[in-house]
mmCIF file with all atom_site columns, C-alpha atoms and ligand atoms in Angstrom:
data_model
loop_
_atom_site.group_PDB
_atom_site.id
_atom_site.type_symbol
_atom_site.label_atom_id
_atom_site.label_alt_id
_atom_site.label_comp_id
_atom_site.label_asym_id
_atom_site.label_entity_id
_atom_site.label_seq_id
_atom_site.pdbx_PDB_ins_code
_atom_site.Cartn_x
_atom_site.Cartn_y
_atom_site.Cartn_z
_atom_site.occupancy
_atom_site.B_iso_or_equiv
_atom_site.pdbx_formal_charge
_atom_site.auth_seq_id
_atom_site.auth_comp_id
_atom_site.auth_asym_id
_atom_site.auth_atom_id
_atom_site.pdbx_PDB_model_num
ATOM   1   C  CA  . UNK F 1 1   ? -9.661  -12.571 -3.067  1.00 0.00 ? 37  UNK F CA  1
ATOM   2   C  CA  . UNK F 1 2   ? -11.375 -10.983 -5.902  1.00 0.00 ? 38  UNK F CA  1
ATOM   3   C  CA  . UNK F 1 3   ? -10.978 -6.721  -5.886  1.00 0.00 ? 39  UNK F CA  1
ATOM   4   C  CA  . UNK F 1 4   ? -14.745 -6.807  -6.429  1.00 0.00 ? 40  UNK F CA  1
ATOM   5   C  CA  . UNK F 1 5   ? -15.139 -9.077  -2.661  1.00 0.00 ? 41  UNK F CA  1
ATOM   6   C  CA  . UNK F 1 6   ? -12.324 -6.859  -1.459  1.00 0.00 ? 42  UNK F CA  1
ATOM   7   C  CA  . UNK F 1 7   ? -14.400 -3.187  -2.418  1.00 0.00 ? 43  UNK F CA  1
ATOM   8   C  CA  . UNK F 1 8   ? -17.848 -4.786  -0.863  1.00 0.00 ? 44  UNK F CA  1
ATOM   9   C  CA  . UNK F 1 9   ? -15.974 -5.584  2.878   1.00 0.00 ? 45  UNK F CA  1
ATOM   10  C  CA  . UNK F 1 10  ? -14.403 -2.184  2.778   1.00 0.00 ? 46  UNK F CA  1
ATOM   11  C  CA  . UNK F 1 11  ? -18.455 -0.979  2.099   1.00 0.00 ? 47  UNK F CA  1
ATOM   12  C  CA  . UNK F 1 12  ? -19.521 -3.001  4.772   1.00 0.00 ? 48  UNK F CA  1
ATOM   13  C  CA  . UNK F 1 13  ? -16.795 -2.300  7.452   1.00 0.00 ? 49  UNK F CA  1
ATOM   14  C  CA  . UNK F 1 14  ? -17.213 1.421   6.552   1.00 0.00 ? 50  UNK F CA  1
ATOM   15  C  CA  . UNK F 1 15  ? -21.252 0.483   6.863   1.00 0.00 ? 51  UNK F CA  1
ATOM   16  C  CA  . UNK F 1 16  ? -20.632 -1.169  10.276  1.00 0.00 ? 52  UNK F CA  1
ATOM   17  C  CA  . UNK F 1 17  ? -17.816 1.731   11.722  1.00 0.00 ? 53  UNK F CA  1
ATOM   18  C  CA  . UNK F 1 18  ? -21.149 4.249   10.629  1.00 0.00 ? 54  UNK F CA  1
ATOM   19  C  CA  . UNK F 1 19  ? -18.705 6.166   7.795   1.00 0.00 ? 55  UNK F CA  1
ATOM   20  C  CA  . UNK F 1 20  ? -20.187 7.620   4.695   1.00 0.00 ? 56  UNK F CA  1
ATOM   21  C  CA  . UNK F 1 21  ? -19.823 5.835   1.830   1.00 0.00 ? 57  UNK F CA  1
ATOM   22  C  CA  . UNK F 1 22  ? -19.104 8.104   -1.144  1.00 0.00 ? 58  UNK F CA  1
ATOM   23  C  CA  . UNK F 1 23  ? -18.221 7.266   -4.631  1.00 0.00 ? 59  UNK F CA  1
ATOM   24  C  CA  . UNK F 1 24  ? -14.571 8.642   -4.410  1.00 0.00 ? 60  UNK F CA  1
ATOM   25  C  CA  . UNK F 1 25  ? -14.233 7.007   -0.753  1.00 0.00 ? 61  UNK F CA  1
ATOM   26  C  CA  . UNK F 1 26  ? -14.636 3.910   -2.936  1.00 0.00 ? 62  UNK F CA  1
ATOM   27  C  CA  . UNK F 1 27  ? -12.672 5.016   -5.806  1.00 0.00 ? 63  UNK F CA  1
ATOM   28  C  CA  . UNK F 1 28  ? -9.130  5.758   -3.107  1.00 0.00 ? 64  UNK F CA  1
ATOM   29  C  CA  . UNK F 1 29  ? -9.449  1.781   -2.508  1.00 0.00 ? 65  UNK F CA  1
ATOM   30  C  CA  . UNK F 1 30  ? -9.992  0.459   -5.993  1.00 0.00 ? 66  UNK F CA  1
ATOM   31  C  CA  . UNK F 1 31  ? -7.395  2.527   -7.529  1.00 0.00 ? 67  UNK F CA  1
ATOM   32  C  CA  . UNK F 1 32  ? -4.597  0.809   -4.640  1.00 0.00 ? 68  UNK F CA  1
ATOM   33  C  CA  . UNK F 1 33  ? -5.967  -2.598  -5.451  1.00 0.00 ? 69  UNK F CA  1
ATOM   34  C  CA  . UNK F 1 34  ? -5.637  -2.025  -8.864  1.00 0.00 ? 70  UNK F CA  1
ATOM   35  C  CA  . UNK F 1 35  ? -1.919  -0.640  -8.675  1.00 0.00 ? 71  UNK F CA  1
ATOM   36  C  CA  . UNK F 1 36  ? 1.284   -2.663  -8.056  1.00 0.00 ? 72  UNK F CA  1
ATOM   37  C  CA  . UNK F 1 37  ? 3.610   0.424   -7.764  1.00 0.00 ? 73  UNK F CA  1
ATOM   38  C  CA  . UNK F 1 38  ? 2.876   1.224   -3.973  1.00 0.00 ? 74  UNK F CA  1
ATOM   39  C  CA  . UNK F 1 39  ? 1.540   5.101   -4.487  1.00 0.00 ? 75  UNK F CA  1
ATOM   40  C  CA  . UNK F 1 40  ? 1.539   7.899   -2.708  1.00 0.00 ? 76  UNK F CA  1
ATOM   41  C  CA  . UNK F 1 41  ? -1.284  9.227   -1.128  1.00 0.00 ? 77  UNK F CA  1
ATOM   42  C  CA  . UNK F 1 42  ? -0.571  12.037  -4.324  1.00 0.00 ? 78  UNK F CA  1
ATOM   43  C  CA  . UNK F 1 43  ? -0.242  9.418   -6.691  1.00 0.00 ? 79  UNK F CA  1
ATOM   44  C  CA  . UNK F 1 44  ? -3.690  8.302   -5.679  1.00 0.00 ? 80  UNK F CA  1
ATOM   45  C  CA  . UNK F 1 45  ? -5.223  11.686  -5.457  1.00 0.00 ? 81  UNK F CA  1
ATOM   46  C  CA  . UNK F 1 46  ? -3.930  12.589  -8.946  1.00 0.00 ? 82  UNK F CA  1
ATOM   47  C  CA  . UNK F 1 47  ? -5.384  8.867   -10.288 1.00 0.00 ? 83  UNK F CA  1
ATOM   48  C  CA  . UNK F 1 48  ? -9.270  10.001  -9.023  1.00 0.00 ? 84  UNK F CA  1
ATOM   49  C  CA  . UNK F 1 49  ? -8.913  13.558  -9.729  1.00 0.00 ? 85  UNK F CA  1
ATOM   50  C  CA  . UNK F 1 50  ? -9.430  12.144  -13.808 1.00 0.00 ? 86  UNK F CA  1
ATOM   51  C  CA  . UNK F 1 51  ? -12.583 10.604  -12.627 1.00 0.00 ? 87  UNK F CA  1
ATOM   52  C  CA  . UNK F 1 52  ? -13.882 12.911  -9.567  1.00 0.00 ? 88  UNK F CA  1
ATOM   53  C  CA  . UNK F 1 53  ? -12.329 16.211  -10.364 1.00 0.00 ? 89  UNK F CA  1
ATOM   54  C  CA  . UNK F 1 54  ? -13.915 17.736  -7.113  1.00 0.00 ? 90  UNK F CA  1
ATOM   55  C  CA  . UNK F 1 55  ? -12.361 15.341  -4.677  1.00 0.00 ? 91  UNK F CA  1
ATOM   56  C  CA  . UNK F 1 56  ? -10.012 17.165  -2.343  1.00 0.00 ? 92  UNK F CA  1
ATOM   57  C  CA  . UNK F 1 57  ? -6.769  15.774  -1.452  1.00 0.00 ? 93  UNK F CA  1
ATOM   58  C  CA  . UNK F 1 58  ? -7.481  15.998  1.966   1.00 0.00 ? 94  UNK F CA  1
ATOM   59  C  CA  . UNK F 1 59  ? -10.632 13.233  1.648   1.00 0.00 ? 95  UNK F CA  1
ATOM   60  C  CA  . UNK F 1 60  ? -8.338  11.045  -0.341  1.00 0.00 ? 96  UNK F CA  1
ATOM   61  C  CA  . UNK F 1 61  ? -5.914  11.747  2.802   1.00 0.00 ? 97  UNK F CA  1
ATOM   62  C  CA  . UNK F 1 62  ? -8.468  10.646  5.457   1.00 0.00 ? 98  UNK F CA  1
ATOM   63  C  CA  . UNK F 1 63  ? -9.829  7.678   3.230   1.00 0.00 ? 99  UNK F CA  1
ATOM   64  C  CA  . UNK F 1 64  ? -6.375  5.964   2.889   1.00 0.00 ? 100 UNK F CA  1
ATOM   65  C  CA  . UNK F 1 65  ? -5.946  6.190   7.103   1.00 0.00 ? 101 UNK F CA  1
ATOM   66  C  CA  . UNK F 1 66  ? -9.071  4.996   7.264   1.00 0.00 ? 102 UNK F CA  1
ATOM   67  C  CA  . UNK F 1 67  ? -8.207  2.396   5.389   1.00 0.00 ? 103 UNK F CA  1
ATOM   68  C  CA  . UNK F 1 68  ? -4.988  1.318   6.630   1.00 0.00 ? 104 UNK F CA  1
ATOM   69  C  CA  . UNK F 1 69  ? -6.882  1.507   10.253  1.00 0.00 ? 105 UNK F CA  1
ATOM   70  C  CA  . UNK F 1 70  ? -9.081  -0.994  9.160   1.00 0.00 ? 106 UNK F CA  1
ATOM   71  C  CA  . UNK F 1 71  ? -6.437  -2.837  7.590   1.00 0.00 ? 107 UNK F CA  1
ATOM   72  C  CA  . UNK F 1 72  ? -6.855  -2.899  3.995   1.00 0.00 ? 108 UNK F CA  1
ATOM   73  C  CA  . UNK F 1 73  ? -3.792  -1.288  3.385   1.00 0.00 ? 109 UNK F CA  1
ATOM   74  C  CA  . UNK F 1 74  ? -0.557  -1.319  4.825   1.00 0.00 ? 110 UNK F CA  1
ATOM   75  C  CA  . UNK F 1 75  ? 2.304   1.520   4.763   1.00 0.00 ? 111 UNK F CA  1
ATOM   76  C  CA  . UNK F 1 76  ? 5.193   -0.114  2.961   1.00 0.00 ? 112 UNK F CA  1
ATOM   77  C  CA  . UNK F 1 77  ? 8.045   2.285   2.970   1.00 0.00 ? 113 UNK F CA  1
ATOM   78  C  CA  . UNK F 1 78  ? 9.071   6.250   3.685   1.00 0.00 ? 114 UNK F CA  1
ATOM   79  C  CA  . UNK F 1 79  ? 10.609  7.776   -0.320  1.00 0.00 ? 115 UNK F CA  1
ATOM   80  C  CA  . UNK F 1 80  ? 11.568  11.163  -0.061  1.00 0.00 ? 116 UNK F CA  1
ATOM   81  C  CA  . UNK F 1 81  ? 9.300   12.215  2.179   1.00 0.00 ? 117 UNK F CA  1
ATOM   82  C  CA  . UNK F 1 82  ? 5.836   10.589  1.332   1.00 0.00 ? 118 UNK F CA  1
ATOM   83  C  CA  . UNK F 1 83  ? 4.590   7.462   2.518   1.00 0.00 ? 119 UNK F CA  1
ATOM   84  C  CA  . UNK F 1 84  ? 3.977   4.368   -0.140  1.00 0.00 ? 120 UNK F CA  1
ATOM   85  C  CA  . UNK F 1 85  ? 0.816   2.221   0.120   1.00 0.00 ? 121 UNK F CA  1
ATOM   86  C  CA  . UNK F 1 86  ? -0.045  -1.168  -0.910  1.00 0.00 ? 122 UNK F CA  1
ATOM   87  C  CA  . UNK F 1 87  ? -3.332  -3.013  -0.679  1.00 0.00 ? 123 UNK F CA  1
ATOM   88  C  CA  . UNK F 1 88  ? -1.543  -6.342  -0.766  1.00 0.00 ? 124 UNK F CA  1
ATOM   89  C  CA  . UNK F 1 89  ? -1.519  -7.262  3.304   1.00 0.00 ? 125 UNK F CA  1
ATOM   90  C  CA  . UNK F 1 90  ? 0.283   -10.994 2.509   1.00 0.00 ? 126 UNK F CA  1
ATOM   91  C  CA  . UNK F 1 91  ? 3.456   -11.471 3.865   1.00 0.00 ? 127 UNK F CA  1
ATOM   92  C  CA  . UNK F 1 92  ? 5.537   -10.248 0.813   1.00 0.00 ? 128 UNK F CA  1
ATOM   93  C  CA  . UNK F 1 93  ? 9.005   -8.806  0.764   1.00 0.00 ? 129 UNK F CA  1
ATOM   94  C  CA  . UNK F 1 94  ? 9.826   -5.448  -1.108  1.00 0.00 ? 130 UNK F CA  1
ATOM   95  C  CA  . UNK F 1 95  ? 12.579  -4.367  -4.235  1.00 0.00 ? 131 UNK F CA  1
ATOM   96  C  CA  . UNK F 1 96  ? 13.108  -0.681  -3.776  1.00 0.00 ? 132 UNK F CA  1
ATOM   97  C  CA  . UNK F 1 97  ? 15.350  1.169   -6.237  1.00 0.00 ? 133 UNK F CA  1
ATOM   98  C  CA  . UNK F 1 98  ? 17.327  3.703   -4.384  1.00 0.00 ? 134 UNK F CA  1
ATOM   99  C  CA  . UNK F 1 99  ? 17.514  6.316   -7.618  1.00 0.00 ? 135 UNK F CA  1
ATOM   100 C  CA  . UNK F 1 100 ? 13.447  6.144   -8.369  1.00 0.00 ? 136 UNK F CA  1
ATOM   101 C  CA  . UNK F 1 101 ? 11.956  4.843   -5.799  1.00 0.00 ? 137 UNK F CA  1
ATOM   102 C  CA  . UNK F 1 102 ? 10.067  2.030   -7.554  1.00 0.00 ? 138 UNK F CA  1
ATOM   103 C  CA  . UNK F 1 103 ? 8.903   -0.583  -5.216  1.00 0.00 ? 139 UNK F CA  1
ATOM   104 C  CA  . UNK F 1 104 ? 8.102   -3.773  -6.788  1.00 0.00 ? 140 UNK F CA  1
ATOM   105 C  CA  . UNK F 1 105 ? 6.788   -6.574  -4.713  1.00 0.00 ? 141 UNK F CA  1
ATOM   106 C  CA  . UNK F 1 106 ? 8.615   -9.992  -4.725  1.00 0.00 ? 142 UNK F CA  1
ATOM   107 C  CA  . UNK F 1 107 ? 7.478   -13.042 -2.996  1.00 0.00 ? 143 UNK F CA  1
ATOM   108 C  CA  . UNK F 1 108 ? 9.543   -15.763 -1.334  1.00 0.00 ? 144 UNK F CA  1
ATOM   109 C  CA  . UNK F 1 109 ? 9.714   -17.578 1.629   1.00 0.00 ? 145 UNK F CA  1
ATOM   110 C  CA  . UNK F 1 110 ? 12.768  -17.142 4.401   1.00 0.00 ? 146 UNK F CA  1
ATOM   111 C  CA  . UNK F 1 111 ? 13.919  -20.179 5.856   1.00 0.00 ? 147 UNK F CA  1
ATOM   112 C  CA  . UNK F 1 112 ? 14.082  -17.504 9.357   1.00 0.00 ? 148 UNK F CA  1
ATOM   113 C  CA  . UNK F 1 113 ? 14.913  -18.524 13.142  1.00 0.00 ? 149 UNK F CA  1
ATOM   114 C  CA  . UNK F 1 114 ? 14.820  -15.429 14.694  1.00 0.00 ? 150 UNK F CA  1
ATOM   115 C  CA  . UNK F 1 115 ? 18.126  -14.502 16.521  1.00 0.00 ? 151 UNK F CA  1
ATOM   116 C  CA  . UNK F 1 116 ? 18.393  -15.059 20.333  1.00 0.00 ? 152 UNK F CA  1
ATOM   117 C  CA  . UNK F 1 117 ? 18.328  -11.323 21.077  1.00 0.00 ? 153 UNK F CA  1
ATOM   118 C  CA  . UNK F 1 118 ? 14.835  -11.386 19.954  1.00 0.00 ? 154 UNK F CA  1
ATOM   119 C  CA  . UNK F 1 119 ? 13.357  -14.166 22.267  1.00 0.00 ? 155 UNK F CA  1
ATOM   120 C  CA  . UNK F 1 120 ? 10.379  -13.028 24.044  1.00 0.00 ? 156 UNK F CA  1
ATOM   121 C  CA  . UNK F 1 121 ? 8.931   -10.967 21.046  1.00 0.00 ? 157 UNK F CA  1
ATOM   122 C  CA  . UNK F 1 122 ? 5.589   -12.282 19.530  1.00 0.00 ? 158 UNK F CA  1
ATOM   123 C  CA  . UNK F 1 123 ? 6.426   -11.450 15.963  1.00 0.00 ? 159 UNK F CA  1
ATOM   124 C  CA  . UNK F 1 124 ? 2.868   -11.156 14.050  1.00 0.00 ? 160 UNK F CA  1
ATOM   125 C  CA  . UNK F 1 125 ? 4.793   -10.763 10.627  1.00 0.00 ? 161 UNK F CA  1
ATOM   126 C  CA  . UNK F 1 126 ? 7.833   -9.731  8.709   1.00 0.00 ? 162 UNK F CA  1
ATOM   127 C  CA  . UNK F 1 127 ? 9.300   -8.166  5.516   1.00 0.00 ? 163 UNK F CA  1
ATOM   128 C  CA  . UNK F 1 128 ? 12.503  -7.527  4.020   1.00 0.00 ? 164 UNK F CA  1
ATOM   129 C  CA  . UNK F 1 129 ? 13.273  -4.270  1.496   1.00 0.00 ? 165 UNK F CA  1
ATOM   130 C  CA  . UNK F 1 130 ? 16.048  -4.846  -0.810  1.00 0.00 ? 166 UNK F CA  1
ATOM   131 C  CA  . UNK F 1 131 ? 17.345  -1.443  -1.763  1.00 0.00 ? 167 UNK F CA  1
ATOM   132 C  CA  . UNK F 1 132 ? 19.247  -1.757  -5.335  1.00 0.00 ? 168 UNK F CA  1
ATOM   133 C  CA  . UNK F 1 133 ? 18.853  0.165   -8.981  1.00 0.00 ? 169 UNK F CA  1
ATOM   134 C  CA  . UNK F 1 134 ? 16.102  -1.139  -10.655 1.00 0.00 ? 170 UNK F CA  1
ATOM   135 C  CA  . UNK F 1 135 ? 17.235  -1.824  -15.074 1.00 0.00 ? 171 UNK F CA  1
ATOM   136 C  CA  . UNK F 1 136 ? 15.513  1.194   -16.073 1.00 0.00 ? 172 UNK F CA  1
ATOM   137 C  CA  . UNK F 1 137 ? 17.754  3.482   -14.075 1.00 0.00 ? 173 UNK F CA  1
ATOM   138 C  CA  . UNK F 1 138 ? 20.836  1.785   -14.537 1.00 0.00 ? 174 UNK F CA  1
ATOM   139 C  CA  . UNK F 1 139 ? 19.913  1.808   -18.645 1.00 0.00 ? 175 UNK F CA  1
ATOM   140 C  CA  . UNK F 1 140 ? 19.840  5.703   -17.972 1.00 0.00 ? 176 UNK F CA  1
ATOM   141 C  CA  . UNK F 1 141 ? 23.408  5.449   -16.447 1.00 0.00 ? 177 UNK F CA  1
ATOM   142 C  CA  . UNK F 1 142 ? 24.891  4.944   -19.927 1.00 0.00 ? 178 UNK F CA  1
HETATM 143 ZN ZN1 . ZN  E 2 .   ? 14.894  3.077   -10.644 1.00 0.00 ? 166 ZN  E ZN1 1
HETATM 144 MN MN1 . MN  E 3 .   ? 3.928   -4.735  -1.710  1.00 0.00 ? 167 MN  E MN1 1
#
């Protein structure tokens, strides 16, 4: 789906759940589609602050639960304390590098049959982290 489509549901399903609908509410949602990097709620905050220099972190804070409560974003993975976001809510798998935390998305299909331990669970989806050292860190090694 196009980011523009993706922006005008979020409108509309704020519209419909009776939130306001403010330029920088907007702005929290473009600025994870438009990333691949899985920010912070920070990293997001310090993005619109260029734009919107009166937004409060806390706003930014409430838009991205709102968000991930109406399921346009999902939480991806704890680094050092913050929570990562990503607006991509396929089934996708996750490359994390364990010295910067860069999470890269890679897709791939798993040829899975769930172990026996698990029978009786209605799994609704799955994803895998690889934890590693992504090039750029391991060029910094040397
Ligand atoms: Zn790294
Ligand atoms: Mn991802």
């Amino acid at each position: 789906m196009l980011k523009e489509e993706k922006l005008k549901e979020f409108i509309e399903a704020c519209k419909h759940m009776g939130l306001k609908i403010t330029p920088q509410r907007v702005a929290v949602y473009e600025v994870l589609l438009s990333r691949e990097d899985h920010p912070t709620v920070e990293d997001i905050y310090n993005e619109i602050k260029k734009k919107y220099p009166f937004v409060s972190l806390a706003t930014v804070y409430r838009t991205v639960e709102t968000l991930e409560e109406l399921g346009f974003v999902k939480k991806v993975a704890y680094w050092g304390g913050s929570v990562r976001y990503d607006a991509n809510t396929n089934d996708h798998h996750h490359l994390i590098c364990t010295q910067c935390g860069a999470i890269r998305d890679i897709e791939f299909c798993i040829d899975w049959n769930p172990p026996a331990y698990m029978e009786g669970y209605r799994v609704h989806n799955y994803s895998l982290h690889i934890y590693g050292v992504c090039p750029q860190c391991q060029a910094r090694e040397n």
